Amino acid sequence: MNLILLGPPGAGKGTQAVLLSGALKIPHISTGDIFRSNIKQQTELGKKVSDILASGGLVPDDLTCEIVKDRLQQDDCRNGFIMDGFPRTLPQAEMFEEMLKARNQKIDTVINITVDDDVIVKRMSGRRMCSCGKVYHITGNPPKQEGICDACGSALYIRDDDREETVLRRLKTYHDQTSPLIDFYSKRGLIIEVDGDKDIESTFRDIMAALGRQPDGV
Ligand code: ADP
Ligand code: ADP
Ligand code: ZN
């Protein structure tokens, strides 16, 4: 199954992607995670994108699409993928369609997770990340041991771009450049709307139900 998770920053895309990846046994691909891990490892790509992420703007479309194309070539994508944070602009969505067409593939479903801006600002200020891809919240979804990932034992970190002024800039970027994708995918009949302002498990159940799947163990 080829899925896209769409929604504003902080909607819960990463959180839901980890759960969906476990349930559907397809990889979670987050362009944001790929950029952050390159910045951490100070690769050439990392050096190119570090200031862009810090400012709350978007990495150029060509560069972003190149990275996704490479990632899709890995073996674990043969049964599908969950895209989290990509595409984020109309040109990216168009290039992604071409990329999939060349592979004889298509998008099955786009899950649009909706959350109001005021809720988002609150969520981001408490977000804690792990380099393994798991996401926590200091009050809403804390790890068992403060500052440590339940899944892999690594130390959690706070994202540079989760400061309030950068969050506001990212929200503006979302409204200007990413929200037109809702219309783009609606026209193709691919959109499922899910209320992201419920608790994590309820949102996950809603998504699974919309996909016609039975979540087990949640
Ligand atoms: P969030 O989970 O808060 O929506 P992400 O982790 O997806 O944020 O992205 C973090 C940052 O990485 C973005 O603010 C942007 O600078 C960059 N980025 C991630 N995905 C893309 C993309 N598809 N196109 C351009 N820039 C991106
Ligand atoms: P995105 O990938 O869309 O930016 P995340 O999955 O990183 O969003 O979630 C942003 C923050 O909100 C994290 O701290 C996460 O633990 C928290 N969060 C995610 N889903 C929910 C939810 N349904 N209710 C409350 N907090 C949530
Ligand atoms: Zn971890």
Short mmCIF file of N, CA and C in Angstrom, two decimals, residues 11-86:
data_model
loop_
_atom_site.label_atom_id
_atom_site.label_comp_id
_atom_site.label_asym_id
_atom_site.label_seq_id
_atom_site.Cartn_x
_atom_site.Cartn_y
_atom_site.Cartn_z
N ALA A 11 0.73 17.88 13.40
CA ALA A 11 -0.58 17.24 13.32
C ALA A 11 -0.55 15.81 13.89
N GLY A 12 0.64 15.24 13.95
CA GLY A 12 0.75 13.86 14.41
C GLY A 12 1.14 12.90 13.30
N LYS A 13 1.66 13.44 12.20
CA LYS A 13 2.02 12.58 11.07
C LYS A 13 3.09 11.55 11.47
N GLY A 14 4.16 12.05 12.12
CA GLY A 14 5.25 11.14 12.51
C GLY A 14 4.77 10.09 13.49
N THR A 15 3.98 10.51 14.46
CA THR A 15 3.44 9.60 15.47
C THR A 15 2.60 8.51 14.82
N GLN A 16 1.70 8.91 13.94
CA GLN A 16 0.81 7.94 13.28
C GLN A 16 1.60 7.07 12.29
N ALA A 17 2.61 7.67 11.66
CA ALA A 17 3.39 6.90 10.68
C ALA A 17 4.12 5.73 11.35
N VAL A 18 4.64 5.95 12.55
CA VAL A 18 5.33 4.87 13.27
C VAL A 18 4.33 3.74 13.57
N LEU A 19 3.12 4.10 14.02
CA LEU A 19 2.11 3.09 14.34
C LEU A 19 1.66 2.35 13.08
N LEU A 20 1.43 3.11 12.02
CA LEU A 20 0.97 2.50 10.76
C LEU A 20 2.04 1.59 10.18
N SER A 21 3.29 2.02 10.28
CA SER A 21 4.38 1.23 9.74
C SER A 21 4.45 -0.13 10.45
N GLY A 22 4.24 -0.12 11.77
CA GLY A 22 4.23 -1.37 12.53
C GLY A 22 3.05 -2.25 12.13
N ALA A 23 1.88 -1.64 11.97
CA ALA A 23 0.66 -2.42 11.69
C ALA A 23 0.63 -2.92 10.24
N LEU A 24 1.10 -2.11 9.31
CA LEU A 24 0.98 -2.47 7.89
C LEU A 24 2.26 -3.09 7.32
N LYS A 25 3.33 -3.07 8.14
CA LYS A 25 4.62 -3.65 7.72
C LYS A 25 5.16 -3.02 6.43
N ILE A 26 5.05 -1.72 6.37
CA ILE A 26 5.67 -0.98 5.26
C ILE A 26 6.48 0.17 5.87
N PRO A 27 7.55 0.61 5.20
CA PRO A 27 8.43 1.59 5.83
C PRO A 27 7.82 2.97 5.96
N HIS A 28 8.26 3.67 7.00
CA HIS A 28 7.90 5.06 7.25
C HIS A 28 9.01 5.91 6.66
N ILE A 29 8.66 6.76 5.69
CA ILE A 29 9.67 7.61 5.08
C ILE A 29 9.37 9.06 5.43
N SER A 30 10.24 9.65 6.23
CA SER A 30 10.07 11.05 6.63
C SER A 30 11.20 11.87 6.04
N THR A 31 10.87 12.79 5.13
CA THR A 31 11.93 13.63 4.55
C THR A 31 12.57 14.48 5.65
N GLY A 32 11.76 14.92 6.62
CA GLY A 32 12.31 15.70 7.74
C GLY A 32 13.35 14.88 8.50
N ASP A 33 13.04 13.61 8.80
CA ASP A 33 14.02 12.74 9.51
C ASP A 33 15.28 12.55 8.68
N ILE A 34 15.12 12.40 7.36
CA ILE A 34 16.30 12.22 6.49
C ILE A 34 17.17 13.48 6.54
N PHE A 35 16.52 14.65 6.45
CA PHE A 35 17.30 15.90 6.52
C PHE A 35 17.99 16.02 7.87
N ARG A 36 17.25 15.76 8.96
CA ARG A 36 17.85 15.92 10.29
C ARG A 36 19.02 14.97 10.51
N SER A 37 18.90 13.74 10.01
CA SER A 37 20.00 12.80 10.25
C SER A 37 21.22 13.23 9.41
N ASN A 38 21.01 13.82 8.24
CA ASN A 38 22.13 14.33 7.45
C ASN A 38 22.78 15.56 8.11
N ILE A 39 21.95 16.37 8.75
CA ILE A 39 22.51 17.55 9.44
C ILE A 39 23.37 17.07 10.62
N LYS A 40 22.85 16.08 11.34
CA LYS A 40 23.57 15.54 12.50
C LYS A 40 24.92 14.95 12.07
N GLN A 41 24.89 14.24 10.95
CA GLN A 41 26.13 13.60 10.49
C GLN A 41 27.00 14.53 9.64
N GLN A 42 26.55 15.78 9.51
CA GLN A 42 27.30 16.81 8.76
C GLN A 42 27.70 16.37 7.35
N THR A 43 26.77 15.73 6.67
CA THR A 43 27.02 15.34 5.28
C THR A 43 26.89 16.57 4.38
N GLU A 44 27.24 16.42 3.10
CA GLU A 44 27.09 17.52 2.15
C GLU A 44 25.63 17.99 2.11
N LEU A 45 24.72 17.03 2.04
CA LEU A 45 23.30 17.37 2.04
C LEU A 45 22.94 18.12 3.32
N GLY A 46 23.42 17.61 4.44
CA GLY A 46 23.15 18.24 5.74
C GLY A 46 23.57 19.70 5.75
N LYS A 47 24.76 19.98 5.20
CA LYS A 47 25.27 21.36 5.17
C LYS A 47 24.37 22.24 4.32
N LYS A 48 23.87 21.67 3.21
CA LYS A 48 23.01 22.45 2.31
C LYS A 48 21.68 22.83 2.96
N VAL A 49 21.13 21.92 3.78
CA VAL A 49 19.75 22.15 4.23
C VAL A 49 19.63 22.69 5.65
N SER A 50 20.74 22.72 6.38
CA SER A 50 20.64 23.04 7.80
C SER A 50 20.02 24.42 8.07
N ASP A 51 20.45 25.45 7.33
CA ASP A 51 19.89 26.79 7.55
C ASP A 51 18.41 26.85 7.15
N ILE A 52 18.07 26.08 6.12
CA ILE A 52 16.66 26.09 5.66
C ILE A 52 15.75 25.51 6.74
N LEU A 53 16.14 24.38 7.32
CA LEU A 53 15.31 23.79 8.37
C LEU A 53 15.22 24.74 9.57
N ALA A 54 16.35 25.34 9.93
CA ALA A 54 16.36 26.23 11.09
C ALA A 54 15.44 27.42 10.88
N SER A 55 15.26 27.85 9.61
CA SER A 55 14.45 29.04 9.35
C SER A 55 12.96 28.72 9.23
N GLY A 56 12.61 27.45 9.08
CA GLY A 56 11.20 27.10 8.93
C GLY A 56 10.72 27.15 7.49
N GLY A 57 11.64 27.34 6.55
CA GLY A 57 11.28 27.33 5.13
C GLY A 57 11.37 25.92 4.57
N LEU A 58 11.29 25.81 3.25
CA LEU A 58 11.30 24.49 2.62
C LEU A 58 12.58 24.26 1.81
N VAL A 59 13.06 23.05 1.84
CA VAL A 59 14.19 22.62 1.02
C VAL A 59 13.72 22.66 -0.45
N PRO A 60 14.60 23.06 -1.40
CA PRO A 60 14.16 23.13 -2.80
C PRO A 60 13.55 21.81 -3.30
N ASP A 61 12.57 21.94 -4.18
CA ASP A 61 11.82 20.77 -4.66
C ASP A 61 12.71 19.72 -5.32
N ASP A 62 13.64 20.15 -6.19
CA ASP A 62 14.48 19.18 -6.91
C ASP A 62 15.28 18.32 -5.97
N LEU A 63 15.90 18.97 -4.99
CA LEU A 63 16.73 18.28 -4.02
C LEU A 63 15.89 17.29 -3.20
N THR A 64 14.73 17.75 -2.79
CA THR A 64 13.85 16.90 -1.97
C THR A 64 13.40 15.67 -2.78
N CYS A 65 13.02 15.90 -4.02
CA CYS A 65 12.53 14.79 -4.86
C CYS A 65 13.64 13.78 -5.14
N GLU A 66 14.85 14.30 -5.33
CA GLU A 66 16.01 13.43 -5.55
C GLU A 66 16.18 12.44 -4.38
N ILE A 67 16.02 12.97 -3.19
CA ILE A 67 16.21 12.15 -1.99
C ILE A 67 15.13 11.08 -1.87
N VAL A 68 13.90 11.49 -2.20
CA VAL A 68 12.80 10.53 -2.14
C VAL A 68 12.99 9.43 -3.18
N LYS A 69 13.44 9.84 -4.36
CA LYS A 69 13.66 8.88 -5.44
C LYS A 69 14.68 7.82 -5.01
N ASP A 70 15.76 8.27 -4.43
CA ASP A 70 16.79 7.34 -3.92
C ASP A 70 16.21 6.40 -2.87
N ARG A 71 15.44 6.97 -1.97
CA ARG A 71 14.91 6.17 -0.86
C ARG A 71 13.96 5.09 -1.38
N LEU A 72 13.17 5.44 -2.41
CA LEU A 72 12.20 4.48 -2.95
C LEU A 72 12.89 3.29 -3.62
N GLN A 73 14.15 3.49 -4.00
CA GLN A 73 14.86 2.41 -4.65
C GLN A 73 15.32 1.33 -3.68
N GLN A 74 15.26 1.64 -2.40
CA GLN A 74 15.68 0.61 -1.43
C GLN A 74 14.65 -0.52 -1.36
N ASP A 75 15.19 -1.68 -1.03
CA ASP A 75 14.43 -2.92 -1.06
C ASP A 75 13.15 -2.93 -0.23
N ASP A 76 13.21 -2.27 0.92
CA ASP A 76 12.06 -2.34 1.83
C ASP A 76 10.82 -1.63 1.29
N CYS A 77 10.96 -0.88 0.17
CA CYS A 77 9.81 -0.17 -0.38
C CYS A 77 9.02 -1.00 -1.40
N ARG A 78 9.40 -2.25 -1.59
CA ARG A 78 8.75 -3.01 -2.67
C ARG A 78 7.26 -3.28 -2.39
N ASN A 79 6.87 -3.34 -1.08
CA ASN A 79 5.45 -3.56 -0.78
C ASN A 79 4.69 -2.29 -0.43
N GLY A 80 5.36 -1.15 -0.59
CA GLY A 80 4.68 0.11 -0.30
C GLY A 80 5.47 0.98 0.65
N PHE A 81 4.84 2.10 1.03
CA PHE A 81 5.52 3.06 1.90
C PHE A 81 4.50 3.98 2.54
N ILE A 82 4.94 4.63 3.62
CA ILE A 82 4.15 5.68 4.24
C ILE A 82 4.97 6.95 4.16
N MET A 83 4.56 7.89 3.33
CA MET A 83 5.28 9.16 3.18
C MET A 83 4.80 10.13 4.25
N ASP A 84 5.73 10.66 5.00
CA ASP A 84 5.41 11.60 6.09
C ASP A 84 6.16 12.90 5.82
N GLY A 85 5.43 13.92 5.42
CA GLY A 85 6.07 15.22 5.17
C GLY A 85 6.51 15.41 3.73
N PHE A 86 6.13 14.52 2.88
CA PHE A 86 6.39 14.63 1.44
C PHE A 86 5.20 14.05 0.70
#
